């Protein structure tokens, strides 16, 4: 049983192509996170799955059934969008109960389900209020409760946590994780927050310009990005990438020199800030760069070096009291931490 987008293109009336031949398939029961820069097509993909928009080309299937033209009410999909539209004339209780009322769920069960989901989302004490009497974060939780209360096959969430304060967001993240495991339903979740994506997703779909760039488990997206774009997009601070030349197994770019396992010629080398090591003065695998800026965000320190080719950022938990801007620092790129990308196309080489 799978959800699939097959060659789905969405072109709007003004000519904007929001999705460009999207192919994406995932199993029911997964927690799929759509991640990508603004305008990459995440919301459009959600709206198409929900039936709020029709694709210009392609097919969408759930469990082998073509649902491309099926009206939203016939799709077994609960939705929470960023602008969580609640019924302003109904109480919080009635807002949450609405999907159960239209499905004619018996009163006792309805009451139990509404209270259960309200407790889970910590809105149990606001059930009598109107949406206008709630804070933005509370209203957003009501929208999540309303989407989950009838336990749909797929729960679509477009930035559902964006209005919450940092602590509540963390709490909700844990709750969503627990909820997903308990309900065994499919969650499709849009976020800009990489940490959220990493912790929630069974698989992350990275979109760019309406196309799927990589669809993988969070660990694979982080450790084996399929191209330079994903490498630079995932991880804060971003992966360092530098264009240079390999000669006799040695890479050189600006002031950087390191041994590589890569054929001779031009290459884009990548290394994560936390994987850069400190070299011994005079050792053959290190090189020296002049420190530009030192920023400490306990327990980490960011060391930023500018060279002719761009900027290199190091993240370390080492005590950096002895380092000051303007001073040379010996660095080392461990061979096992290196990523290689085609200098022209940006595709991963190995
Ligand atoms: P964000 O992270 O900013 O929410 P997104 O990845 O969700 O972005 P979409 O909202 O899917 O991106 O938009 C994809 C592209 O389609 C954008 O260029 C957007 O401007 C365009 N777009 C979205 N809706 C319409 C519309 N109704 N008419 C024309 N263009 C649209």
mmCIF file of C-alpha atoms in Angstrom, residues 14-221:
data_model
loop_
_atom_site.group_PDB
_atom_site.id
_atom_site.type_symbol
_atom_site.label_atom_id
_atom_site.label_comp_id
_atom_site.label_asym_id
_atom_site.label_seq_id
_atom_site.Cartn_x
_atom_site.Cartn_y
_atom_site.Cartn_z
ATOM 1 C CA UNK A 14 0.081 32.597 -14.831
ATOM 2 C CA UNK A 15 2.567 30.062 -16.210
ATOM 3 C CA UNK A 16 4.395 29.303 -12.936
ATOM 4 C CA UNK A 17 5.499 25.682 -12.777
ATOM 5 C CA UNK A 18 5.219 24.756 -9.107
ATOM 6 C CA UNK A 19 5.853 21.024 -9.593
ATOM 7 C CA UNK A 20 7.823 19.717 -12.512
ATOM 8 C CA UNK A 21 7.379 16.001 -13.182
ATOM 9 C CA UNK A 22 7.393 14.987 -9.523
ATOM 10 C CA UNK A 23 7.918 11.285 -8.881
ATOM 11 C CA UNK A 24 7.555 10.346 -5.232
ATOM 12 C CA UNK A 25 6.351 7.110 -3.681
ATOM 13 C CA UNK A 26 6.087 6.213 -0.018
ATOM 14 C CA UNK A 27 4.436 3.558 2.091
ATOM 15 C CA UNK A 28 1.353 4.090 4.197
ATOM 16 C CA UNK A 29 2.437 4.406 7.819
ATOM 17 C CA UNK A 30 5.504 6.514 7.038
ATOM 18 C CA UNK A 31 6.265 9.947 8.433
ATOM 19 C CA UNK A 32 7.322 11.781 5.289
ATOM 20 C CA UNK A 33 8.763 15.263 5.620
ATOM 21 C CA UNK A 34 8.833 17.588 2.612
ATOM 22 C CA UNK A 35 11.804 19.891 2.882
ATOM 23 C CA UNK A 36 13.139 22.512 0.511
ATOM 24 C CA UNK A 37 13.689 26.217 0.029
ATOM 25 C CA UNK A 38 10.810 28.642 -0.256
ATOM 26 C CA UNK A 39 8.949 28.168 -3.536
ATOM 27 C CA UNK A 40 10.213 24.625 -4.153
ATOM 28 C CA UNK A 41 6.677 23.198 -4.364
ATOM 29 C CA UNK A 42 6.098 21.698 -0.902
ATOM 30 C CA UNK A 43 2.699 23.287 -0.297
ATOM 31 C CA UNK A 44 1.609 22.568 -3.858
ATOM 32 C CA UNK A 45 2.434 18.864 -3.374
ATOM 33 C CA UNK A 46 0.304 18.846 -0.192
ATOM 34 C CA UNK A 47 -2.589 20.639 -1.865
ATOM 35 C CA UNK A 48 -2.526 18.169 -4.741
ATOM 36 C CA UNK A 49 -2.531 15.202 -2.373
ATOM 37 C CA UNK A 50 -5.425 16.749 -0.467
ATOM 38 C CA UNK A 51 -7.364 17.401 -3.678
ATOM 39 C CA UNK A 52 -7.424 21.170 -3.227
ATOM 40 C CA UNK A 53 -5.630 21.553 -6.567
ATOM 41 C CA UNK A 54 -5.644 19.383 -9.676
ATOM 42 C CA UNK A 55 -2.362 18.450 -11.376
ATOM 43 C CA UNK A 56 -1.791 19.722 -14.910
ATOM 44 C CA UNK A 57 -0.211 16.373 -15.776
ATOM 45 C CA UNK A 58 0.447 13.073 -14.006
ATOM 46 C CA UNK A 59 -1.313 10.768 -11.566
ATOM 47 C CA UNK A 60 -1.673 10.555 -7.818
ATOM 48 C CA UNK A 61 -2.520 7.189 -6.286
ATOM 49 C CA UNK A 62 -3.251 5.912 -2.813
ATOM 50 C CA UNK A 63 -3.044 2.157 -2.313
ATOM 51 C CA UNK A 64 -3.164 1.550 -6.061
ATOM 52 C CA UNK A 65 -6.326 3.656 -6.584
ATOM 53 C CA UNK A 66 -6.100 6.681 -8.854
ATOM 54 C CA UNK A 67 -7.326 9.630 -6.784
ATOM 55 C CA UNK A 68 -6.137 12.359 -9.169
ATOM 56 C CA UNK A 69 -9.616 13.730 -9.823
ATOM 57 C CA UNK A 70 -11.278 12.722 -6.542
ATOM 58 C CA UNK A 71 -12.844 15.619 -4.564
ATOM 59 C CA UNK A 72 -11.210 16.278 -1.161
ATOM 60 C CA UNK A 73 -14.133 14.976 0.890
ATOM 61 C CA UNK A 74 -13.738 11.508 -0.616
ATOM 62 C CA UNK A 75 -10.052 11.313 0.276
ATOM 63 C CA UNK A 76 -9.265 9.895 3.682
ATOM 64 C CA UNK A 77 -6.961 12.819 4.495
ATOM 65 C CA UNK A 78 -6.861 15.174 7.477
ATOM 66 C CA UNK A 79 -5.208 18.544 6.944
ATOM 67 C CA UNK A 80 -3.523 21.227 8.964
ATOM 68 C CA UNK A 81 -2.332 24.230 7.031
ATOM 69 C CA UNK A 82 -0.304 27.192 8.163
ATOM 70 C CA UNK A 83 -3.411 29.404 8.134
ATOM 71 C CA UNK A 84 -5.353 26.834 10.221
ATOM 72 C CA UNK A 85 -8.878 28.056 9.327
ATOM 73 C CA UNK A 86 -11.033 27.347 12.376
ATOM 74 C CA UNK A 87 -14.786 27.913 12.490
ATOM 75 C CA UNK A 88 -14.967 31.225 14.328
ATOM 76 C CA UNK A 89 -18.597 30.829 15.435
ATOM 77 C CA UNK A 90 -17.994 27.398 16.980
ATOM 78 C CA UNK A 91 -16.327 26.608 20.303
ATOM 79 C CA UNK A 92 -12.980 24.828 20.406
ATOM 80 C CA UNK A 93 -14.859 21.669 21.383
ATOM 81 C CA UNK A 94 -17.157 21.917 18.357
ATOM 82 C CA UNK A 95 -14.254 22.733 16.054
ATOM 83 C CA UNK A 96 -12.502 19.531 17.076
ATOM 84 C CA UNK A 97 -15.741 17.532 17.093
ATOM 85 C CA UNK A 98 -16.771 18.655 13.594
ATOM 86 C CA UNK A 99 -15.065 15.864 11.592
ATOM 87 C CA UNK A 100 -16.669 13.321 13.960
ATOM 88 C CA UNK A 101 -20.138 14.917 13.693
ATOM 89 C CA UNK A 102 -20.131 14.768 9.891
ATOM 90 C CA UNK A 103 -19.148 11.110 10.186
ATOM 91 C CA UNK A 104 -22.058 10.577 12.597
ATOM 92 C CA UNK A 105 -19.944 9.203 15.441
ATOM 93 C CA UNK A 106 -22.058 8.401 18.531
ATOM 94 C CA UNK A 107 -22.120 11.093 21.233
ATOM 95 C CA UNK A 108 -20.235 9.188 23.952
ATOM 96 C CA UNK A 109 -17.409 8.154 21.654
ATOM 97 C CA UNK A 110 -17.266 11.643 20.133
ATOM 98 C CA UNK A 111 -16.914 13.212 23.571
ATOM 99 C CA UNK A 112 -14.215 10.769 24.577
ATOM 100 C CA UNK A 113 -12.189 11.270 21.387
ATOM 101 C CA UNK A 114 -12.415 15.076 21.518
ATOM 102 C CA UNK A 115 -11.245 15.156 25.131
ATOM 103 C CA UNK A 116 -8.476 12.661 24.528
ATOM 104 C CA UNK A 117 -6.963 14.570 21.620
ATOM 105 C CA UNK A 118 -7.460 17.915 23.419
ATOM 106 C CA UNK A 119 -5.555 16.596 26.435
ATOM 107 C CA UNK A 120 -2.789 15.324 24.203
ATOM 108 C CA UNK A 121 -2.390 18.774 22.689
ATOM 109 C CA UNK A 122 -2.794 20.571 26.026
ATOM 110 C CA UNK A 123 -5.932 22.469 25.059
ATOM 111 C CA UNK A 124 -8.297 20.591 27.353
ATOM 112 C CA UNK A 125 -9.014 23.678 29.442
ATOM 113 C CA UNK A 126 -9.992 25.854 26.463
ATOM 114 C CA UNK A 127 -12.701 23.645 25.017
ATOM 115 C CA UNK A 128 -15.486 26.135 25.816
ATOM 116 C CA UNK A 129 -13.697 29.102 24.193
ATOM 117 C CA UNK A 130 -14.118 30.539 20.703
ATOM 118 C CA UNK A 131 -11.065 30.593 18.383
ATOM 119 C CA UNK A 132 -10.867 34.410 18.713
ATOM 120 C CA UNK A 133 -10.153 33.931 22.426
ATOM 121 C CA UNK A 134 -7.040 31.806 21.789
ATOM 122 C CA UNK A 135 -3.410 32.689 21.195
ATOM 123 C CA UNK A 136 -1.946 31.795 17.796
ATOM 124 C CA UNK A 137 -0.205 28.750 19.234
ATOM 125 C CA UNK A 138 -3.358 27.501 20.951
ATOM 126 C CA UNK A 139 -5.370 27.944 17.751
ATOM 127 C CA UNK A 140 -2.766 25.981 15.837
ATOM 128 C CA UNK A 141 -3.041 23.124 18.302
ATOM 129 C CA UNK A 142 -6.815 23.113 17.854
ATOM 130 C CA UNK A 143 -6.252 22.743 14.102
ATOM 131 C CA UNK A 144 -3.911 19.798 14.700
ATOM 132 C CA UNK A 145 -6.480 18.234 17.058
ATOM 133 C CA UNK A 146 -9.231 18.640 14.458
ATOM 134 C CA UNK A 147 -7.112 16.949 11.789
ATOM 135 C CA UNK A 148 -6.181 14.021 14.022
ATOM 136 C CA UNK A 149 -9.402 13.381 15.906
ATOM 137 C CA UNK A 150 -10.970 11.197 13.221
ATOM 138 C CA UNK A 151 -7.722 9.301 12.663
ATOM 139 C CA UNK A 152 -7.523 9.663 8.885
ATOM 140 C CA UNK A 153 -5.328 7.398 6.778
ATOM 141 C CA UNK A 154 -3.108 10.362 5.904
ATOM 142 C CA UNK A 155 -2.546 13.419 8.035
ATOM 143 C CA UNK A 156 -1.161 16.330 5.998
ATOM 144 C CA UNK A 157 0.535 19.093 7.929
ATOM 145 C CA UNK A 158 1.942 22.216 6.321
ATOM 146 C CA UNK A 159 4.181 23.982 8.846
ATOM 147 C CA UNK A 160 1.814 23.136 11.720
ATOM 148 C CA UNK A 161 4.261 24.166 14.435
ATOM 149 C CA UNK A 162 5.405 27.457 12.984
ATOM 150 C CA UNK A 163 3.364 29.676 15.336
ATOM 151 C CA UNK A 164 4.463 27.919 18.498
ATOM 152 C CA UNK A 165 7.133 29.145 20.861
ATOM 153 C CA UNK A 166 10.374 27.158 20.946
ATOM 154 C CA UNK A 167 9.546 25.075 24.034
ATOM 155 C CA UNK A 168 6.062 24.171 22.922
ATOM 156 C CA UNK A 169 7.413 23.342 19.510
ATOM 157 C CA UNK A 170 9.817 20.843 21.050
ATOM 158 C CA UNK A 171 7.044 19.367 23.140
ATOM 159 C CA UNK A 172 4.740 19.078 20.103
ATOM 160 C CA UNK A 173 7.512 17.461 18.127
ATOM 161 C CA UNK A 174 7.836 14.731 20.727
ATOM 162 C CA UNK A 175 4.050 14.348 20.861
ATOM 163 C CA UNK A 176 3.767 14.064 17.082
ATOM 164 C CA UNK A 177 6.451 11.401 17.100
ATOM 165 C CA UNK A 178 4.610 9.463 19.780
ATOM 166 C CA UNK A 179 1.291 9.976 18.048
ATOM 167 C CA UNK A 180 2.651 8.700 14.774
ATOM 168 C CA UNK A 181 3.959 5.547 16.422
ATOM 169 C CA UNK A 182 0.730 4.994 18.334
ATOM 170 C CA UNK A 183 -1.750 5.705 15.535
ATOM 171 C CA UNK A 184 0.276 3.993 12.835
ATOM 172 C CA UNK A 185 -1.103 6.527 10.337
ATOM 173 C CA UNK A 186 0.710 8.212 7.472
ATOM 174 C CA UNK A 187 1.980 11.699 8.210
ATOM 175 C CA UNK A 188 3.058 14.081 5.462
ATOM 176 C CA UNK A 189 4.660 17.101 7.015
ATOM 177 C CA UNK A 190 6.074 20.306 5.543
ATOM 178 C CA UNK A 191 8.692 22.224 7.471
ATOM 179 C CA UNK A 192 11.542 24.663 7.009
ATOM 180 C CA UNK A 193 13.120 23.410 10.204
ATOM 181 C CA UNK A 194 15.807 20.829 9.494
ATOM 182 C CA UNK A 195 15.997 19.640 13.048
ATOM 183 C CA UNK A 196 12.264 19.013 13.000
ATOM 184 C CA UNK A 197 12.679 17.128 9.721
ATOM 185 C CA UNK A 198 15.560 15.046 11.082
ATOM 186 C CA UNK A 199 13.768 14.044 14.270
ATOM 187 C CA UNK A 200 10.311 13.370 12.841
ATOM 188 C CA UNK A 201 10.826 11.845 9.429
ATOM 189 C CA UNK A 202 11.047 8.199 8.520
ATOM 190 C CA UNK A 203 12.103 9.652 5.160
ATOM 191 C CA UNK A 204 12.779 13.183 3.975
ATOM 192 C CA UNK A 205 11.867 14.332 0.460
ATOM 193 C CA UNK A 206 14.100 17.230 -0.544
ATOM 194 C CA UNK A 207 12.498 19.406 -3.216
ATOM 195 C CA UNK A 208 14.080 22.046 -5.410
ATOM 196 C CA UNK A 209 12.381 23.948 -8.225
ATOM 197 C CA UNK A 210 9.412 21.575 -8.178
ATOM 198 C CA UNK A 211 11.590 18.478 -8.537
ATOM 199 C CA UNK A 212 12.546 15.745 -6.103
ATOM 200 C CA UNK A 213 16.274 15.961 -5.438
ATOM 201 C CA UNK A 214 16.633 13.188 -2.854
ATOM 202 C CA UNK A 215 14.259 10.933 -0.911
ATOM 203 C CA UNK A 216 15.947 9.075 1.897
ATOM 204 C CA UNK A 217 16.183 8.427 5.607
ATOM 205 C CA UNK A 218 17.401 11.475 7.562
ATOM 206 C CA UNK A 219 20.744 9.857 8.284
ATOM 207 C CA UNK A 220 21.379 9.159 4.579
ATOM 208 C CA UNK A 221 20.367 12.685 3.603
#
